[in-house]
Amino acid sequence: MKEFENNIYKGYIKMMTNIVVLSLILFMSLSFWIMSMTASTYYGSLHPISPWRWLFSVIVPVLIAFNGLKKKSLDHTGALGGVVVGFILTIANLSFFTSLMTFFISSSKLTKWKEEEKKRVDPEYKEGGQRNWIQVFCNGAVPTELALLYMIENGPGEICIDFSRQYTASWMCLSLLASLASSAGDTWASEIGSVASTTQPRLITTWQRVPIGTNGGVTAVGFLSSFLGGSLVGIAYFFSQLIFVNDLESSAPQWPVVAFAGMAGLLGSVIDSYLGATMQYSGWDESTHTVVSQPTVRNDQQDDFRKAWRDLHELMLSEMRRTRRSLYISTTILYDDQF
């Protein structure tokens, strides 16, 4: 009887918590809408954002982040960072949102795929991935910045990618898509290639065979996976355009974004592998028979210090990779279109 009462009490607490959270989300959405209306009235040239868009931009990222936290795809800081990134991309353009969700969901599923094999290959493997705010920042900082610039240039809303009509906004859309596609391609290559390839990886710089898990090691399966990962993000963007954009008939064809995203995923993976081969340490630990990312030491304090330094180095390198890939792809688009 007591256990039954406790279950009822827990259910009541959960229900009240959900009601409070939903009320706060509604309050935030209405507050944002009021500020949008006020700014539109004051400046005159701004278009107010509908309350439904505000509500969707707040509630959906919160629900997805909560689900990621529950399934251990994110830790608490990663969930908070994901809400911020998701909110900005969603309010800017729903095509950005669908691309982001495609990357996040597919990468989370692949991270959990064949976990036991990945644990044997990578001694630092975390269950479910458990990405923190820094990892979310490394993957989402460039898209978030581009989404903010897109809103400054064009305002919130969906547009056709057409350089003859909206040159700057189209460039920003493709840059953001390239950033997400390259992140997806890199993740797919790492998560699939490490356990699905039947051949030993080769170092991308010298083409010598290396153990599984070596930074800069590549396989044909990894390259194919990176292309497919980027293409999936492009497909999500393309179908979002078909659903949310009204003037597709009079605009340039949108289907090339799929091939563009696929190539961005492949190129991102190649650049990531090259930087990993030339700028990251890889060694073989005889005691665990696995590849390690730092020299093995015996002193615990030294080990903790070097681990912290390695984590900081890898995160900074990861952000540099994302930024360089996005800038390279974006610059290529810009100059190819001009010349």
PDB file of C-alpha atoms in Angstrom, residues 97-307:
ATOM      1  CA  PHE A  97      16.614  22.993 -37.679  1.00  0.00           C
ATOM      2  CA  THR A  98      15.899  19.838 -39.679  1.00  0.00           C
ATOM      3  CA  SER A  99      19.534  19.611 -40.787  1.00  0.00           C
ATOM      4  CA  LEU A 100      20.730  19.999 -37.199  1.00  0.00           C
ATOM      5  CA  MET A 101      18.302  17.359 -35.940  1.00  0.00           C
ATOM      6  CA  THR A 102      19.310  14.954 -38.697  1.00  0.00           C
ATOM      7  CA  PHE A 103      22.949  15.339 -37.718  1.00  0.00           C
ATOM      8  CA  PHE A 104      22.276  14.999 -33.981  1.00  0.00           C
ATOM      9  CA  ILE A 105      19.882  12.044 -34.136  1.00  0.00           C
ATOM     10  CA  SER A 106      21.870  10.046 -36.695  1.00  0.00           C
ATOM     11  CA  SER A 107      25.162  10.670 -34.889  1.00  0.00           C
ATOM     12  CA  SER A 108      23.665   9.700 -31.521  1.00  0.00           C
ATOM     13  CA  LYS A 109      22.308   6.452 -32.962  1.00  0.00           C
ATOM     14  CA  LEU A 110      25.624   5.597 -34.595  1.00  0.00           C
ATOM     15  CA  THR A 111      27.562   6.383 -31.418  1.00  0.00           C
ATOM     16  CA  LYS A 112      25.582   3.667 -29.619  1.00  0.00           C
ATOM     17  CA  TRP A 113      25.947   1.217 -32.512  1.00  0.00           C
ATOM     18  CA  LYS A 114      28.268  -1.702 -31.643  1.00  0.00           C
ATOM     19  CA  GLU A 115      29.241  -0.120 -28.325  1.00  0.00           C
ATOM     20  CA  GLU A 116      31.118  -3.162 -27.060  1.00  0.00           C
ATOM     21  CA  GLU A 117      33.421  -3.231 -30.076  1.00  0.00           C
ATOM     22  CA  LYS A 118      34.106   0.490 -29.734  1.00  0.00           C
ATOM     23  CA  LYS A 119      34.971   0.051 -26.056  1.00  0.00           C
ATOM     24  CA  ARG A 120      37.608  -2.502 -27.005  1.00  0.00           C
ATOM     25  CA  VAL A 121      39.111  -0.174 -29.600  1.00  0.00           C
ATOM     26  CA  ASP A 122      38.843   3.076 -27.608  1.00  0.00           C
ATOM     27  CA  PRO A 123      39.540   2.861 -23.843  1.00  0.00           C
ATOM     28  CA  GLU A 124      38.088   6.367 -23.364  1.00  0.00           C
ATOM     29  CA  TYR A 125      34.766   5.552 -25.015  1.00  0.00           C
ATOM     30  CA  LYS A 126      31.755   6.928 -23.121  1.00  0.00           C
ATOM     31  CA  GLU A 127      28.415   5.155 -23.080  1.00  0.00           C
ATOM     32  CA  GLY A 128      26.037   6.879 -25.498  1.00  0.00           C
ATOM     33  CA  GLY A 129      28.620   9.550 -26.279  1.00  0.00           C
ATOM     34  CA  GLN A 130      27.635  11.888 -23.418  1.00  0.00           C
ATOM     35  CA  ARG A 131      28.711  15.038 -25.254  1.00  0.00           C
ATOM     36  CA  ASN A 132      29.389  18.047 -23.049  1.00  0.00           C
ATOM     37  CA  TRP A 133      28.941  21.745 -23.759  1.00  0.00           C
ATOM     38  CA  ILE A 134      32.421  22.076 -25.265  1.00  0.00           C
ATOM     39  CA  GLN A 135      31.743  19.337 -27.805  1.00  0.00           C
ATOM     40  CA  VAL A 136      28.367  20.906 -28.587  1.00  0.00           C
ATOM     41  CA  PHE A 137      30.148  24.232 -29.033  1.00  0.00           C
ATOM     42  CA  CYS A 138      32.759  22.700 -31.348  1.00  0.00           C
ATOM     43  CA  ASN A 139      30.040  21.296 -33.608  1.00  0.00           C
ATOM     44  CA  GLY A 140      27.491  24.087 -33.237  1.00  0.00           C
ATOM     45  CA  ALA A 141      29.424  27.342 -32.868  1.00  0.00           C
ATOM     46  CA  VAL A 142      29.953  27.974 -36.584  1.00  0.00           C
ATOM     47  CA  PRO A 143      26.334  27.098 -37.566  1.00  0.00           C
ATOM     48  CA  THR A 144      25.040  29.272 -34.724  1.00  0.00           C
ATOM     49  CA  GLU A 145      27.142  32.230 -35.823  1.00  0.00           C
ATOM     50  CA  LEU A 146      26.010  31.785 -39.421  1.00  0.00           C
ATOM     51  CA  ALA A 147      22.369  31.543 -38.310  1.00  0.00           C
ATOM     52  CA  LEU A 148      22.711  34.845 -36.439  1.00  0.00           C
ATOM     53  CA  LEU A 149      24.313  36.503 -39.474  1.00  0.00           C
ATOM     54  CA  TYR A 150      21.560  35.047 -41.643  1.00  0.00           C
ATOM     55  CA  MET A 151      18.887  36.649 -39.433  1.00  0.00           C
ATOM     56  CA  ILE A 152      20.695  39.985 -39.536  1.00  0.00           C
ATOM     57  CA  GLU A 153      20.893  39.816 -43.329  1.00  0.00           C
ATOM     58  CA  ASN A 154      17.516  38.303 -44.184  1.00  0.00           C
ATOM     59  CA  GLY A 155      15.462  38.034 -41.005  1.00  0.00           C
ATOM     60  CA  PRO A 156      13.959  34.804 -39.655  1.00  0.00           C
ATOM     61  CA  GLY A 157      12.305  32.620 -42.282  1.00  0.00           C
ATOM     62  CA  GLU A 158      12.931  30.148 -45.065  1.00  0.00           C
ATOM     63  CA  ILE A 159      14.276  31.161 -48.479  1.00  0.00           C
ATOM     64  CA  CYS A 160      15.302  29.458 -51.708  1.00  0.00           C
ATOM     65  CA  ILE A 161      19.015  29.104 -52.299  1.00  0.00           C
ATOM     66  CA  ASP A 162      19.323  31.326 -55.351  1.00  0.00           C
ATOM     67  CA  PHE A 163      22.448  33.463 -55.821  1.00  0.00           C
ATOM     68  CA  SER A 164      20.833  35.573 -58.526  1.00  0.00           C
ATOM     69  CA  ARG A 165      18.114  36.773 -56.146  1.00  0.00           C
ATOM     70  CA  GLN A 166      19.535  36.575 -52.606  1.00  0.00           C
ATOM     71  CA  TYR A 167      23.271  36.240 -52.930  1.00  0.00           C
ATOM     72  CA  THR A 168      24.488  36.811 -49.362  1.00  0.00           C
ATOM     73  CA  ALA A 169      21.682  34.885 -47.660  1.00  0.00           C
ATOM     74  CA  SER A 170      22.153  31.944 -50.052  1.00  0.00           C
ATOM     75  CA  TRP A 171      25.859  31.912 -49.315  1.00  0.00           C
ATOM     76  CA  MET A 172      25.140  31.791 -45.567  1.00  0.00           C
ATOM     77  CA  CYS A 173      22.640  28.946 -46.017  1.00  0.00           C
ATOM     78  CA  LEU A 174      25.152  26.837 -47.931  1.00  0.00           C
ATOM     79  CA  SER A 175      27.910  27.684 -45.453  1.00  0.00           C
ATOM     80  CA  LEU A 176      25.758  26.530 -42.556  1.00  0.00           C
ATOM     81  CA  LEU A 177      24.746  23.390 -44.435  1.00  0.00           C
ATOM     82  CA  ALA A 178      28.416  22.663 -45.208  1.00  0.00           C
ATOM     83  CA  SER A 179      29.332  23.022 -41.537  1.00  0.00           C
ATOM     84  CA  LEU A 180      26.650  20.579 -40.369  1.00  0.00           C
ATOM     85  CA  ALA A 181      27.343  18.179 -43.242  1.00  0.00           C
ATOM     86  CA  SER A 182      31.085  18.106 -42.521  1.00  0.00           C
ATOM     87  CA  SER A 183      30.383  17.422 -38.839  1.00  0.00           C
ATOM     88  CA  ALA A 184      28.009  14.621 -39.791  1.00  0.00           C
ATOM     89  CA  GLY A 185      30.481  13.173 -42.287  1.00  0.00           C
ATOM     90  CA  ASP A 186      33.288  13.187 -39.739  1.00  0.00           C
ATOM     91  CA  THR A 187      31.095  11.524 -37.097  1.00  0.00           C
ATOM     92  CA  TRP A 188      29.729   8.894 -39.473  1.00  0.00           C
ATOM     93  CA  ALA A 189      33.232   8.022 -40.672  1.00  0.00           C
ATOM     94  CA  SER A 190      34.483   7.614 -37.099  1.00  0.00           C
ATOM     95  CA  GLU A 191      31.505   5.653 -35.775  1.00  0.00           C
ATOM     96  CA  ILE A 192      31.019   3.352 -38.782  1.00  0.00           C
ATOM     97  CA  GLY A 193      34.511   3.012 -40.188  1.00  0.00           C
ATOM     98  CA  SER A 194      36.064   1.946 -36.880  1.00  0.00           C
ATOM     99  CA  VAL A 195      33.828  -1.130 -36.510  1.00  0.00           C
ATOM    100  CA  ALA A 196      32.410  -1.918 -39.964  1.00  0.00           C
ATOM    101  CA  SER A 197      35.515  -1.860 -42.124  1.00  0.00           C
ATOM    102  CA  THR A 198      36.973  -5.256 -43.029  1.00  0.00           C
ATOM    103  CA  THR A 199      40.333  -3.770 -44.021  1.00  0.00           C
ATOM    104  CA  GLN A 200      43.026  -2.242 -41.842  1.00  0.00           C
ATOM    105  CA  PRO A 201      43.094   1.581 -41.866  1.00  0.00           C
ATOM    106  CA  ARG A 202      45.795   3.453 -43.751  1.00  0.00           C
ATOM    107  CA  LEU A 203      47.389   6.690 -42.612  1.00  0.00           C
ATOM    108  CA  ILE A 204      46.121   9.422 -44.918  1.00  0.00           C
ATOM    109  CA  THR A 205      49.539  11.107 -45.219  1.00  0.00           C
ATOM    110  CA  THR A 206      51.802   8.110 -45.976  1.00  0.00           C
ATOM    111  CA  TRP A 207      49.207   5.452 -46.853  1.00  0.00           C
ATOM    112  CA  GLN A 208      50.863   3.002 -44.449  1.00  0.00           C
ATOM    113  CA  ARG A 209      48.680   0.500 -42.587  1.00  0.00           C
ATOM    114  CA  VAL A 210      47.969   1.537 -38.993  1.00  0.00           C
ATOM    115  CA  PRO A 211      45.973   0.051 -36.075  1.00  0.00           C
ATOM    116  CA  ILE A 212      42.271   0.833 -35.705  1.00  0.00           C
ATOM    117  CA  GLY A 213      41.783   4.056 -33.755  1.00  0.00           C
ATOM    118  CA  THR A 214      44.906   5.806 -35.053  1.00  0.00           C
ATOM    119  CA  ASN A 215      44.412   9.526 -35.650  1.00  0.00           C
ATOM    120  CA  GLY A 216      44.466  10.075 -39.400  1.00  0.00           C
ATOM    121  CA  GLY A 217      43.630   6.478 -40.258  1.00  0.00           C
ATOM    122  CA  VAL A 218      41.156   6.131 -43.130  1.00  0.00           C
ATOM    123  CA  THR A 219      39.263   3.338 -44.874  1.00  0.00           C
ATOM    124  CA  ALA A 220      37.017   3.079 -47.920  1.00  0.00           C
ATOM    125  CA  VAL A 221      34.079   2.388 -45.600  1.00  0.00           C
ATOM    126  CA  GLY A 222      34.896   5.562 -43.674  1.00  0.00           C
ATOM    127  CA  PHE A 223      35.014   7.686 -46.830  1.00  0.00           C
ATOM    128  CA  LEU A 224      31.711   6.239 -48.042  1.00  0.00           C
ATOM    129  CA  SER A 225      30.140   6.792 -44.622  1.00  0.00           C
ATOM    130  CA  SER A 226      31.257  10.426 -44.543  1.00  0.00           C
ATOM    131  CA  PHE A 227      29.692  11.050 -47.950  1.00  0.00           C
ATOM    132  CA  LEU A 228      26.440   9.362 -46.885  1.00  0.00           C
ATOM    133  CA  GLY A 229      26.361  11.283 -43.600  1.00  0.00           C
ATOM    134  CA  GLY A 230      26.704  14.614 -45.364  1.00  0.00           C
ATOM    135  CA  SER A 231      24.169  13.566 -48.004  1.00  0.00           C
ATOM    136  CA  LEU A 232      21.596  12.685 -45.349  1.00  0.00           C
ATOM    137  CA  VAL A 233      21.901  16.185 -43.892  1.00  0.00           C
ATOM    138  CA  GLY A 234      21.495  17.582 -47.417  1.00  0.00           C
ATOM    139  CA  ILE A 235      18.398  15.437 -48.018  1.00  0.00           C
ATOM    140  CA  ALA A 236      16.849  16.777 -44.816  1.00  0.00           C
ATOM    141  CA  TYR A 237      17.560  20.333 -45.948  1.00  0.00           C
ATOM    142  CA  PHE A 238      16.156  19.674 -49.428  1.00  0.00           C
ATOM    143  CA  PHE A 239      12.864  18.217 -48.186  1.00  0.00           C
ATOM    144  CA  SER A 240      12.534  21.082 -45.713  1.00  0.00           C
ATOM    145  CA  GLN A 241      12.802  23.469 -48.643  1.00  0.00           C
ATOM    146  CA  LEU A 242      10.029  21.593 -50.452  1.00  0.00           C
ATOM    147  CA  ILE A 243       7.776  21.823 -47.398  1.00  0.00           C
ATOM    148  CA  PHE A 244       8.416  25.325 -46.069  1.00  0.00           C
ATOM    149  CA  VAL A 245       9.396  27.473 -49.100  1.00  0.00           C
ATOM    150  CA  ASN A 246       6.591  28.827 -51.282  1.00  0.00           C
ATOM    151  CA  ASP A 247       8.308  30.229 -54.402  1.00  0.00           C
ATOM    152  CA  LEU A 248      10.304  27.198 -55.516  1.00  0.00           C
ATOM    153  CA  GLU A 249       8.822  27.264 -59.039  1.00  0.00           C
ATOM    154  CA  SER A 250      10.449  30.589 -59.889  1.00  0.00           C
ATOM    155  CA  SER A 251      13.788  29.871 -58.210  1.00  0.00           C
ATOM    156  CA  ALA A 252      16.895  27.874 -59.010  1.00  0.00           C
ATOM    157  CA  PRO A 253      16.675  24.076 -58.496  1.00  0.00           C
ATOM    158  CA  GLN A 254      17.261  23.065 -54.897  1.00  0.00           C
ATOM    159  CA  TRP A 255      18.257  19.420 -55.382  1.00  0.00           C
ATOM    160  CA  PRO A 256      22.004  20.178 -55.840  1.00  0.00           C
ATOM    161  CA  VAL A 257      22.194  20.842 -52.096  1.00  0.00           C
ATOM    162  CA  VAL A 258      22.132  17.054 -51.566  1.00  0.00           C
ATOM    163  CA  ALA A 259      25.264  16.488 -53.664  1.00  0.00           C
ATOM    164  CA  PHE A 260      26.847  19.605 -52.174  1.00  0.00           C
ATOM    165  CA  ALA A 261      26.260  18.345 -48.627  1.00  0.00           C
ATOM    166  CA  GLY A 262      27.610  14.907 -49.524  1.00  0.00           C
ATOM    167  CA  MET A 263      30.827  16.414 -50.879  1.00  0.00           C
ATOM    168  CA  ALA A 264      31.065  18.675 -47.818  1.00  0.00           C
ATOM    169  CA  GLY A 265      30.794  15.609 -45.582  1.00  0.00           C
ATOM    170  CA  LEU A 266      33.524  13.808 -47.518  1.00  0.00           C
ATOM    171  CA  LEU A 267      35.805  16.844 -47.687  1.00  0.00           C
ATOM    172  CA  GLY A 268      35.306  17.537 -43.985  1.00  0.00           C
ATOM    173  CA  SER A 269      36.295  13.983 -43.116  1.00  0.00           C
ATOM    174  CA  VAL A 270      39.407  14.162 -45.320  1.00  0.00           C
ATOM    175  CA  ILE A 271      40.559  17.444 -43.763  1.00  0.00           C
ATOM    176  CA  ASP A 272      39.837  16.115 -40.274  1.00  0.00           C
ATOM    177  CA  SER A 273      41.881  12.977 -40.962  1.00  0.00           C
ATOM    178  CA  TYR A 274      44.798  14.974 -42.365  1.00  0.00           C
ATOM    179  CA  LEU A 275      44.893  17.268 -39.337  1.00  0.00           C
ATOM    180  CA  GLY A 276      44.616  14.254 -37.050  1.00  0.00           C
ATOM    181  CA  ALA A 277      47.557  12.568 -38.766  1.00  0.00           C
ATOM    182  CA  THR A 278      49.782  15.643 -38.677  1.00  0.00           C
ATOM    183  CA  MET A 279      48.801  17.382 -35.429  1.00  0.00           C
ATOM    184  CA  GLN A 280      47.612  14.702 -32.965  1.00  0.00           C
ATOM    185  CA  TYR A 281      49.564  12.066 -31.093  1.00  0.00           C
ATOM    186  CA  SER A 282      48.841   8.367 -31.587  1.00  0.00           C
ATOM    187  CA  GLY A 283      50.701   5.584 -29.806  1.00  0.00           C
ATOM    188  CA  TRP A 284      50.347   1.902 -29.020  1.00  0.00           C
ATOM    189  CA  ASP A 285      49.830   0.881 -25.389  1.00  0.00           C
ATOM    190  CA  GLU A 286      51.270  -2.596 -24.867  1.00  0.00           C
ATOM    191  CA  SER A 287      49.417  -3.086 -21.578  1.00  0.00           C
ATOM    192  CA  THR A 288      45.935  -2.563 -23.059  1.00  0.00           C
ATOM    193  CA  HIS A 289      46.735  -3.355 -26.709  1.00  0.00           C
ATOM    194  CA  THR A 290      44.911  -0.225 -27.849  1.00  0.00           C
ATOM    195  CA  VAL A 291      45.820   3.042 -29.551  1.00  0.00           C
ATOM    196  CA  VAL A 292      46.236   5.930 -27.089  1.00  0.00           C
ATOM    197  CA  SER A 293      46.217   9.682 -27.706  1.00  0.00           C
ATOM    198  CA  GLN A 294      49.005  10.534 -25.272  1.00  0.00           C
ATOM    199  CA  PRO A 295      52.259   8.965 -24.066  1.00  0.00           C
ATOM    200  CA  THR A 296      51.696   6.488 -21.239  1.00  0.00           C
ATOM    201  CA  VAL A 297      52.955   7.752 -17.857  1.00  0.00           C
ATOM    202  CA  ARG A 298      53.005   6.208 -14.422  1.00  0.00           C
ATOM    203  CA  ASN A 299      52.680   9.262 -12.241  1.00  0.00           C
ATOM    204  CA  ASP A 300      49.000   9.917 -11.495  1.00  0.00           C
ATOM    205  CA  GLN A 301      49.374  13.688 -11.201  1.00  0.00           C
ATOM    206  CA  GLN A 302      51.299  13.856 -14.456  1.00  0.00           C
ATOM    207  CA  ASP A 303      48.672  11.678 -16.066  1.00  0.00           C
ATOM    208  CA  ASP A 304      45.827  13.921 -14.908  1.00  0.00           C
ATOM    209  CA  PHE A 305      47.652  17.038 -16.069  1.00  0.00           C
ATOM    210  CA  ARG A 306      48.456  15.626 -19.481  1.00  0.00           C
ATOM    211  CA  LYS A 307      44.926  14.288 -19.882  1.00  0.00           C
TER     212      LYS A 307
END
